[in-house]
Short mmCIF file of C-alpha atoms in Angstrom, two decimals:
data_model
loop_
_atom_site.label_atom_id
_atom_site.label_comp_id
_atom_site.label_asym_id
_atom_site.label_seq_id
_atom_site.Cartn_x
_atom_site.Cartn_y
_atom_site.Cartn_z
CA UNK A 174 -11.66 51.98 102.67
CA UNK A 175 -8.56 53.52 102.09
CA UNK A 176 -9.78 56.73 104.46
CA UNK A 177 -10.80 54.02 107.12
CA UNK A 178 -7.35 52.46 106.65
CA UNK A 179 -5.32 55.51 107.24
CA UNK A 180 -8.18 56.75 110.07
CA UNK A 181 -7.08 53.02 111.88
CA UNK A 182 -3.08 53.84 111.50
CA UNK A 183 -3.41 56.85 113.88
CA UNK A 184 -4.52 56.52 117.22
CA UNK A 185 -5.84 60.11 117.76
CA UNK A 186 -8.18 60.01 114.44
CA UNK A 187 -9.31 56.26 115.51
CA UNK A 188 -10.43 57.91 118.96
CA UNK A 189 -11.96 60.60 117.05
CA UNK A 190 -13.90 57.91 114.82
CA UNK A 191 -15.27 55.62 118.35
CA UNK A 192 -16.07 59.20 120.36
CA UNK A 193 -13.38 57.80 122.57
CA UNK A 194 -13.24 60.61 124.94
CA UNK A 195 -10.38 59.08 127.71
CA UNK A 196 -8.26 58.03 124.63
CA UNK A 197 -8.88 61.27 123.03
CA UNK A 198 -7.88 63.23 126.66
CA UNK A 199 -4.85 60.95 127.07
CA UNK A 200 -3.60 61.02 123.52
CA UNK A 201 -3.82 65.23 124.01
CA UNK A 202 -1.44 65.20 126.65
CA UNK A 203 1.09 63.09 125.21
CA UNK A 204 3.94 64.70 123.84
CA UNK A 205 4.78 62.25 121.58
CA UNK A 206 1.52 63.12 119.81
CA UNK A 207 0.64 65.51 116.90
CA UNK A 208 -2.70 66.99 117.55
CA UNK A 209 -2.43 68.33 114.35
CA UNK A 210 -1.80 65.02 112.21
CA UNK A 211 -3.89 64.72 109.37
CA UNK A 212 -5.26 61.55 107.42
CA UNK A 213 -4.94 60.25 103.57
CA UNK A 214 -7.45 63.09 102.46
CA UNK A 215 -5.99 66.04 104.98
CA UNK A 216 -8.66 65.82 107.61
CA UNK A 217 -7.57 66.39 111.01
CA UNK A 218 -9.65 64.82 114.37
CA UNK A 219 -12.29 67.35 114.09
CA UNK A 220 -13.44 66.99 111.04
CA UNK A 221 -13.15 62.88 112.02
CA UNK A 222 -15.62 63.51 114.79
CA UNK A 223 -17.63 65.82 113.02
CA UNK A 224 -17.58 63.15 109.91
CA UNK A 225 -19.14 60.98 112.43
CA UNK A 226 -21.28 62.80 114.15
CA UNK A 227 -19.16 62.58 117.63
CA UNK A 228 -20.07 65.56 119.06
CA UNK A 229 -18.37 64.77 122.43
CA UNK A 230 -15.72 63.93 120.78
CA UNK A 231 -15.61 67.50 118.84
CA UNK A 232 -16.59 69.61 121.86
CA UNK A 233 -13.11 68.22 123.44
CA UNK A 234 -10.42 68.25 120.92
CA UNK A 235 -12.58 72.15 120.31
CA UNK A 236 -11.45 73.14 124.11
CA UNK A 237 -8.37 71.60 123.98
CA UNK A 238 -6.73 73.00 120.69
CA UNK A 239 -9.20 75.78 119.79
CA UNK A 240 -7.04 76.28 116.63
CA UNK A 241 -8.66 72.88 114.79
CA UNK A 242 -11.97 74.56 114.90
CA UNK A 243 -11.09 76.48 111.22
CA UNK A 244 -8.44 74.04 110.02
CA UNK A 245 -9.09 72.89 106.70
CA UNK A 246 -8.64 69.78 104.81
CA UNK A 247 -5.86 70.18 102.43
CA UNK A 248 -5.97 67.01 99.51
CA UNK A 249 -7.04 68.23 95.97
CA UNK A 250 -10.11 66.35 96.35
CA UNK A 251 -11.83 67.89 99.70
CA UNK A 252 -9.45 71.06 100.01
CA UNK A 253 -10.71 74.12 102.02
CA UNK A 254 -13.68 71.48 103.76
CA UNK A 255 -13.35 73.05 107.71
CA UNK A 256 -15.59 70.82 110.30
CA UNK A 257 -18.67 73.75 109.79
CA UNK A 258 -19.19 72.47 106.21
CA UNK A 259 -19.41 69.02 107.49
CA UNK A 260 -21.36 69.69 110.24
CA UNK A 261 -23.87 71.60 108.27
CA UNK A 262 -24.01 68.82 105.76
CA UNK A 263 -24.93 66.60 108.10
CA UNK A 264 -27.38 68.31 109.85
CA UNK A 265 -25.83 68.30 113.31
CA UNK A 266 -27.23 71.45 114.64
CA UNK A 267 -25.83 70.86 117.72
CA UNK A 268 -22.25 70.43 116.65
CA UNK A 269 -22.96 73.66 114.27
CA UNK A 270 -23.86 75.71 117.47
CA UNK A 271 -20.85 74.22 119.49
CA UNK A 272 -18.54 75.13 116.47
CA UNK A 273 -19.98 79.01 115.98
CA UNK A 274 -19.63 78.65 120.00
CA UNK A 275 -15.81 78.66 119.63
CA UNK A 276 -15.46 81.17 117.06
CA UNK A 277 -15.91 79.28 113.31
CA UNK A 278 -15.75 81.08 110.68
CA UNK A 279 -19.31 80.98 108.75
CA UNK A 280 -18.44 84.15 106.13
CA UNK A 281 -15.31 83.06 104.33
CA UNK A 282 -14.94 79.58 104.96
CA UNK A 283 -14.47 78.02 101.44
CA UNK A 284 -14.25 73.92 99.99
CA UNK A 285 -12.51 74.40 96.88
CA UNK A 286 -11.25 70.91 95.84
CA UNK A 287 -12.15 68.64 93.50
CA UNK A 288 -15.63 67.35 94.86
CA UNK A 289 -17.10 70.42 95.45
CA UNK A 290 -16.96 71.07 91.84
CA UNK A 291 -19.75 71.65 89.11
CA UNK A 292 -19.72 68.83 86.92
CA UNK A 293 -21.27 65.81 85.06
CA UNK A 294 -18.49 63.91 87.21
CA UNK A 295 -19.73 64.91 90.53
CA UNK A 296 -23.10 63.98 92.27
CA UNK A 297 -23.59 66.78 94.03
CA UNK A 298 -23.12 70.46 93.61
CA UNK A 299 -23.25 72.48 97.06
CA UNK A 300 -21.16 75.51 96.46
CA UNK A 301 -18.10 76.02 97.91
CA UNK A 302 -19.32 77.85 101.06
CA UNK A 303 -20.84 76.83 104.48
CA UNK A 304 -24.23 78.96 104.08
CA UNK A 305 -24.79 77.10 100.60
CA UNK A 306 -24.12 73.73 102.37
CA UNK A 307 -26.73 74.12 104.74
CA UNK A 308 -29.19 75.64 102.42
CA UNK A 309 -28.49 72.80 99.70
CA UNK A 310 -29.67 70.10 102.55
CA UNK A 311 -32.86 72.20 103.09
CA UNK A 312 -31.82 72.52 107.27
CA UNK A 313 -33.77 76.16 108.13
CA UNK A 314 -32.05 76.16 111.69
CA UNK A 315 -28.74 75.86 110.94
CA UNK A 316 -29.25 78.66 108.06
CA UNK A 317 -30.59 81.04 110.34
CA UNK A 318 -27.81 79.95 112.41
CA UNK A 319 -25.31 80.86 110.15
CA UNK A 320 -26.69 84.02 108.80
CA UNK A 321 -26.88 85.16 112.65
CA UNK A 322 -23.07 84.13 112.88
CA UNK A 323 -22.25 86.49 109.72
CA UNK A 324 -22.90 84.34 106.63
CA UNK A 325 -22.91 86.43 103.99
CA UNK A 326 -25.71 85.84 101.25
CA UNK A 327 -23.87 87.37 98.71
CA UNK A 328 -21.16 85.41 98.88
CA UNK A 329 -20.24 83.50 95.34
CA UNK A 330 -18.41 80.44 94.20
CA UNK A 331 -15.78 80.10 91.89
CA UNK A 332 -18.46 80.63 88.79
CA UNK A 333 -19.60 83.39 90.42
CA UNK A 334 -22.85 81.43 91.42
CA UNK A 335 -24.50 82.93 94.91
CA UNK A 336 -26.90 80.55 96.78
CA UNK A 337 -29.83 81.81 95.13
CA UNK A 338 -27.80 80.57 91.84
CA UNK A 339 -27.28 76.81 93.97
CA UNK A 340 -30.68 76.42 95.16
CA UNK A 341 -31.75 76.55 91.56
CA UNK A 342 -29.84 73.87 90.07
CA UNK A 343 -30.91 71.39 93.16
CA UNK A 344 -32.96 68.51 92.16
CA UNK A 345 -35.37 68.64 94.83
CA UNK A 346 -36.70 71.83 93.40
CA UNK A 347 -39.71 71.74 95.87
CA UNK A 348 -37.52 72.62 99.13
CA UNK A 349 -35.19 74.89 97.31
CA UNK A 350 -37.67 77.25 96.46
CA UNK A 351 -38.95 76.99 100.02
CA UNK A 352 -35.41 77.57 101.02
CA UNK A 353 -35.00 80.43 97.97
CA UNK A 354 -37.62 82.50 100.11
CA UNK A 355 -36.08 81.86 103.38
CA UNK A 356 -32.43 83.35 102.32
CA UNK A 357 -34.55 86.28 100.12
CA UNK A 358 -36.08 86.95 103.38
CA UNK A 359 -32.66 88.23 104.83
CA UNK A 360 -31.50 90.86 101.80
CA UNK A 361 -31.99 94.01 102.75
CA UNK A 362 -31.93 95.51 99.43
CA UNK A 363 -34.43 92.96 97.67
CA UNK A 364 -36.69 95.62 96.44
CA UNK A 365 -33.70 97.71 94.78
CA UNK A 366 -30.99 97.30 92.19
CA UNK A 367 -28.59 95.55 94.61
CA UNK A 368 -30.94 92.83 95.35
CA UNK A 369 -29.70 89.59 95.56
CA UNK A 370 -31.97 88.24 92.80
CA UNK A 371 -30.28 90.37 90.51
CA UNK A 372 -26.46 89.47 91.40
CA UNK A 373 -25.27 87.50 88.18
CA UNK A 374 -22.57 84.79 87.88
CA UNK A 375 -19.74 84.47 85.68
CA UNK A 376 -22.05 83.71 82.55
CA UNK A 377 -23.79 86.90 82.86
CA UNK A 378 -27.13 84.67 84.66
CA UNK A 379 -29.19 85.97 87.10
CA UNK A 380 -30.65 82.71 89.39
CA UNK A 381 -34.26 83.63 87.30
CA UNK A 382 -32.43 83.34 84.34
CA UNK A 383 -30.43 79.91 85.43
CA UNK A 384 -33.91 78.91 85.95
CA UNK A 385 -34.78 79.42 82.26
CA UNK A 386 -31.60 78.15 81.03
CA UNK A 387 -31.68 74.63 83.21
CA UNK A 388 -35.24 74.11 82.50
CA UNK A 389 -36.26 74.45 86.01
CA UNK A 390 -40.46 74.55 85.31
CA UNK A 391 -40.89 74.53 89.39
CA UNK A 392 -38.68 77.49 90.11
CA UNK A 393 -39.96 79.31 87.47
CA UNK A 394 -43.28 79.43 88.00
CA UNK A 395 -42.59 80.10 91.71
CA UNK A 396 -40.40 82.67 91.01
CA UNK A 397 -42.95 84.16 88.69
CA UNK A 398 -46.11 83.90 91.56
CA UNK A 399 -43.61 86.17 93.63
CA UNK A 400 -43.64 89.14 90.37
CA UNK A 401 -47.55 88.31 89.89
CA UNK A 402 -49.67 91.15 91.20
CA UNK A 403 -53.77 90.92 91.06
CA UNK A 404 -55.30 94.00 90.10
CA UNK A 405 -58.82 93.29 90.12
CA UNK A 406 -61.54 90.86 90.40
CA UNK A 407 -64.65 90.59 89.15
CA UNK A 408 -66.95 86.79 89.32
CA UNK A 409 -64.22 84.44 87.47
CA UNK A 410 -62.83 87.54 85.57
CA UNK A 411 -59.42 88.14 86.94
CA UNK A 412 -56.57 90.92 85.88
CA UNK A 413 -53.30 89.77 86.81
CA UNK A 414 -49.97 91.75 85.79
CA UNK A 415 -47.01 90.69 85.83
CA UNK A 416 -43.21 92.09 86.12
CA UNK A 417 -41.51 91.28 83.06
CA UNK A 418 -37.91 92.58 84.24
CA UNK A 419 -35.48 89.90 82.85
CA UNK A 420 -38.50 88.38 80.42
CA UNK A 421 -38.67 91.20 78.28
CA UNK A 422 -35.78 93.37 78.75
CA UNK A 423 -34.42 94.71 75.09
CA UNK A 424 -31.74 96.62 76.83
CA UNK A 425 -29.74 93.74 77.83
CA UNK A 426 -27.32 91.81 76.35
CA UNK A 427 -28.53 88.39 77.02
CA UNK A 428 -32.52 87.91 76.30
CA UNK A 429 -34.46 85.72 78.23
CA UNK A 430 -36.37 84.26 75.44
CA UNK A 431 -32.89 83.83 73.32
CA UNK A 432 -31.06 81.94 75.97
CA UNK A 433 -34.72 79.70 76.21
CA UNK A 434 -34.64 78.67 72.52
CA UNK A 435 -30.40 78.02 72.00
CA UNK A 436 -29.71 76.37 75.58
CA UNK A 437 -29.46 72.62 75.30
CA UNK A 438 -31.61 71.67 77.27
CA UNK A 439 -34.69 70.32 76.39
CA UNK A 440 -36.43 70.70 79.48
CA UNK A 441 -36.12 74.53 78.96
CA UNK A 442 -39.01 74.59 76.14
CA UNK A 443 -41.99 73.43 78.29
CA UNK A 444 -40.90 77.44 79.66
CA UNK A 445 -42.37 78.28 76.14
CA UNK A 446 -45.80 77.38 77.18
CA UNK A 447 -46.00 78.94 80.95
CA UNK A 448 -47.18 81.69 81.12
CA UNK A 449 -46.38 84.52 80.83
CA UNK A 450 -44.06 83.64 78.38
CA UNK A 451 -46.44 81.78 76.17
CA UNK A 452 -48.84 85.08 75.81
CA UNK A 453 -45.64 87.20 75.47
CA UNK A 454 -44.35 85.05 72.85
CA UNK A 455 -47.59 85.30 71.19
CA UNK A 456 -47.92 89.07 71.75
CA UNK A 457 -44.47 89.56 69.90
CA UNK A 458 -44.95 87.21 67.24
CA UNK A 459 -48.74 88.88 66.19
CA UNK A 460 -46.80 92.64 66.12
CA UNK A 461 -43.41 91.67 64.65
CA UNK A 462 -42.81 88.06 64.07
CA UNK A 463 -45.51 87.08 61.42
CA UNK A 464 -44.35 90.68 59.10
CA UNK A 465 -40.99 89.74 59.55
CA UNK A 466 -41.49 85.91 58.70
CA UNK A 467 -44.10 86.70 55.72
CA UNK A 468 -41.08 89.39 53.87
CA UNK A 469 -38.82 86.80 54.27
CA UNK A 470 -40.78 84.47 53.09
CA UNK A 471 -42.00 86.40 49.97
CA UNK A 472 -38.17 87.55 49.61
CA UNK A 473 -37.31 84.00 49.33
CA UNK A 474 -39.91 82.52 47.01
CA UNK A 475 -39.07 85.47 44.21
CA UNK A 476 -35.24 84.68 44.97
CA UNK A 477 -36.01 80.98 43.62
CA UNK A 478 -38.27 82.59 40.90
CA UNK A 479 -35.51 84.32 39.72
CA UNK A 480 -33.12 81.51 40.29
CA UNK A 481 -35.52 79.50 38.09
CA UNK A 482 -35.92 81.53 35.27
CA UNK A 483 -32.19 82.05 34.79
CA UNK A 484 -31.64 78.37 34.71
CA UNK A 485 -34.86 77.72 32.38
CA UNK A 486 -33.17 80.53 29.90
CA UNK A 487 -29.76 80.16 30.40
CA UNK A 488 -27.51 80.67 27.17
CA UNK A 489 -27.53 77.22 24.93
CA UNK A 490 -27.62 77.42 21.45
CA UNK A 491 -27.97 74.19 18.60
CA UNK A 492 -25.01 71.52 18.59
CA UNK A 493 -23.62 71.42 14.76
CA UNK A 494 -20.92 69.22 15.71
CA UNK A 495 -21.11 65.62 14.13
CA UNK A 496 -21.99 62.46 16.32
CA UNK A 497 -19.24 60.27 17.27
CA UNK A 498 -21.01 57.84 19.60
CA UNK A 499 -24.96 56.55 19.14
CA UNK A 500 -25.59 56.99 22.26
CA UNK A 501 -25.20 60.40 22.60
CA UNK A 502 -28.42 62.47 22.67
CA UNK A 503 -26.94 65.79 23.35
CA UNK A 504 -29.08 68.59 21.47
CA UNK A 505 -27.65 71.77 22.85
CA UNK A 506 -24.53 73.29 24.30
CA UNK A 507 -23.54 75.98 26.29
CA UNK A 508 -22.28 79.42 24.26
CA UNK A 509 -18.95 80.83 24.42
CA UNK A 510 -19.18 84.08 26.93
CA UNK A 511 -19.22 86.43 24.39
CA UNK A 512 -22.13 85.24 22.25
CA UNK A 513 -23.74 85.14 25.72
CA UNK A 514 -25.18 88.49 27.04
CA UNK A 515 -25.98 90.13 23.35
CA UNK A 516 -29.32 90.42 23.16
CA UNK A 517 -31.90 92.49 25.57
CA UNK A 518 -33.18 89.38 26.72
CA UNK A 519 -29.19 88.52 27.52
CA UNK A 520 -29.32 91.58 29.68
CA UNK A 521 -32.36 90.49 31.52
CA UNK A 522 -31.19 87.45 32.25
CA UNK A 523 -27.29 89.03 33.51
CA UNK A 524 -29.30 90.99 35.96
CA UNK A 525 -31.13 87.98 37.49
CA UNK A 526 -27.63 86.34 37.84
CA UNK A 527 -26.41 89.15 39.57
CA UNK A 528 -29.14 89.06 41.91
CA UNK A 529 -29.04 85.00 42.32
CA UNK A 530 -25.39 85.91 43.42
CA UNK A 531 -26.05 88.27 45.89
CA UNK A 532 -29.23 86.86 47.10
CA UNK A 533 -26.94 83.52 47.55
CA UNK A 534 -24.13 85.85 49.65
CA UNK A 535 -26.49 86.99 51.76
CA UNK A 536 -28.16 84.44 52.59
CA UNK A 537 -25.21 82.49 53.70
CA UNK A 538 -23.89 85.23 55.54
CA UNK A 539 -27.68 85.22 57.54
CA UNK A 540 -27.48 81.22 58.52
CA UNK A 541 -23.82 81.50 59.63
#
């Protein structure tokens, strides 16, 4: 309301609003008026007209001052959002192509306010440049469009997310792995080490391993059908390998199957059970897990052994004292420290101490 309010104060950005094209022609050549004037959220006219989808509008405040075409809005909230990023959000491929026309900029172009931010604040979470935009609302046109124009696809946020990274945290997760292909289908280095499927963000994440850590089932599985090769066939028989890279890579510093089991999301362990995860999982535990588990297990049960028989034998000896109160049914007493470790069986029981102490060290040392 407030927008509309400010929008209704100035005459250009009301003609803007109507596609008033003789008010629009006669406000540009009146002196008295700033073509450059800018509204309660530091939108000029074109991004009014491309707000509303006034493409007349756009094409002649464009040809009139071709400067507008890369102006940005400039509040907190929308900063850096040029006309492209709206047009592209909206869909208005014809706008887009009138824009790229008169030389907007699809490569650097950047919204960095407020609402273009990642959090649990804001609905949506588009990226911050134009390429992402139009990927995010799943329009194949308009990204071919831009990637023509000189989008780059390697361009990243301000987390260091690309639009591979984007399209994976999208809730409609059925176009964005349509739309995951389509942008893949543009690197030119996807089969080497500077693909784009291996460019991380700021967390270290690779968009495979977002996947994992967001829980995203759908992109998952069709990002594992892409690594899935059949080697042979035979009736209902069927040999299928897969590439693990990322899965079951020991080298790096942040394990697939780690960042599975301690992200918080829940969604993330139904992963667990896809393969080929589940068999890989299975495969590890069978050759390491179960030894591993079974010595610690057998490590802990003779720890509380020990603990147990130190406790059962610990150094009491007869009370001689008299009885002051009737109610007291105390029998034995602990022994001064030096009539404690004299005999062998003293000794015995010093050593089991000593390794209930350690035992106890170490152990707390593992959980933290």
């Amino acid at each position: 309301l407030f927008l509309d309010y400010r929008i209704w104060e100035s005459p250009l950005l009301q003609a803007a609003k109507e596609n008033n094209l003789p008010a629009i022609r006669k406000l540009l050549t009146d002196r008295t008026c700033d073509i450059y004037q800018r509204g309660a959220v530091g939108e000029t006219a074109l991004h009014v007209a491309a707000l509303y989808d006034n493409v007349e509008a756009a094409v002649t405040l464009m040809e009139a001052v071709p400067e507008l075409v890369n102006e940005r809005m400039t509040s907190e909230l929308y900063e850096g959002q040029t006309a492209l990023h709206i047009a592209a959000m909206n869909q208005n491929i014809t706008l887009v192509k009138a824009l790229l026309k008169r030389g907007a900029n699809a490569c650097t172009a950047q919204a960095t306010g407020h609402f273009f931010r990642h959090s649990s604040q804001n609905l949506l979470y588009f990226g911050q440049h134009v390429l992402s935009f139009a990927a995010c609302v799943g329009n194949e046109e308009i990204v071919q469009l831009l990637i023509e124009n000189g989008a780059d696809i390697r361009a990243q946020d301000y987390l260091g997310n690309t639009v591979l990274h984007i399209l994976v945290l999208q809730p409609n997760k059925t176009f964005a792995c349509h739309m995951y292909s389509l942008i893949l289908s543009y690197d030119r280095n996807k089969e080497g080490p500077g693909s784009l499927e291996l460019i991380a963000n700021n967390e270290g994440l690779t968009p495979f391993k977002l996947a994992g850590v967001e829980g995203n089932t759908v992109m998952f599985q069709y990002l594992m059908q892409k690594r899935k090769h059949n080697l042979w066939s035979f009736g209902p028989l069927t040999t299928v390998l897969y590439d693990l890279t990322e899965i079951d890579s020991w080298a790096e510093d942040q394990s697939f199957l780690e960042l599975i089991v301690s992200t918080k999301k829940r969604e993330a362990r139904q992963i667990l059970d896809l393969t080929p995860v589940k068999e890989l999982v299975s495969l590890k535990w069978n050759m390491y897990g179960r030894h591993y588990f079974c010595f610690l297990a057998l490590f802990y049960v003779l720890y509380m052994v020990c603990f147990t028989m130190c406790c059962v034998y610990r150094p009491l000896k007869p009370r001689t004292g008299n009885k002051t109160n009737s109610r007291d049914n105390t029998i034995y007493v602990q022994k001064m420290l030096q009539e404690s470790y004299v005999t062998y069986e003293d000794e015995l029981r010093l050593v089991g101490e000593l390794i209930t102490v350690i035992g106890a060290v170490v152990i707390l040392i593992l959980e933290v």
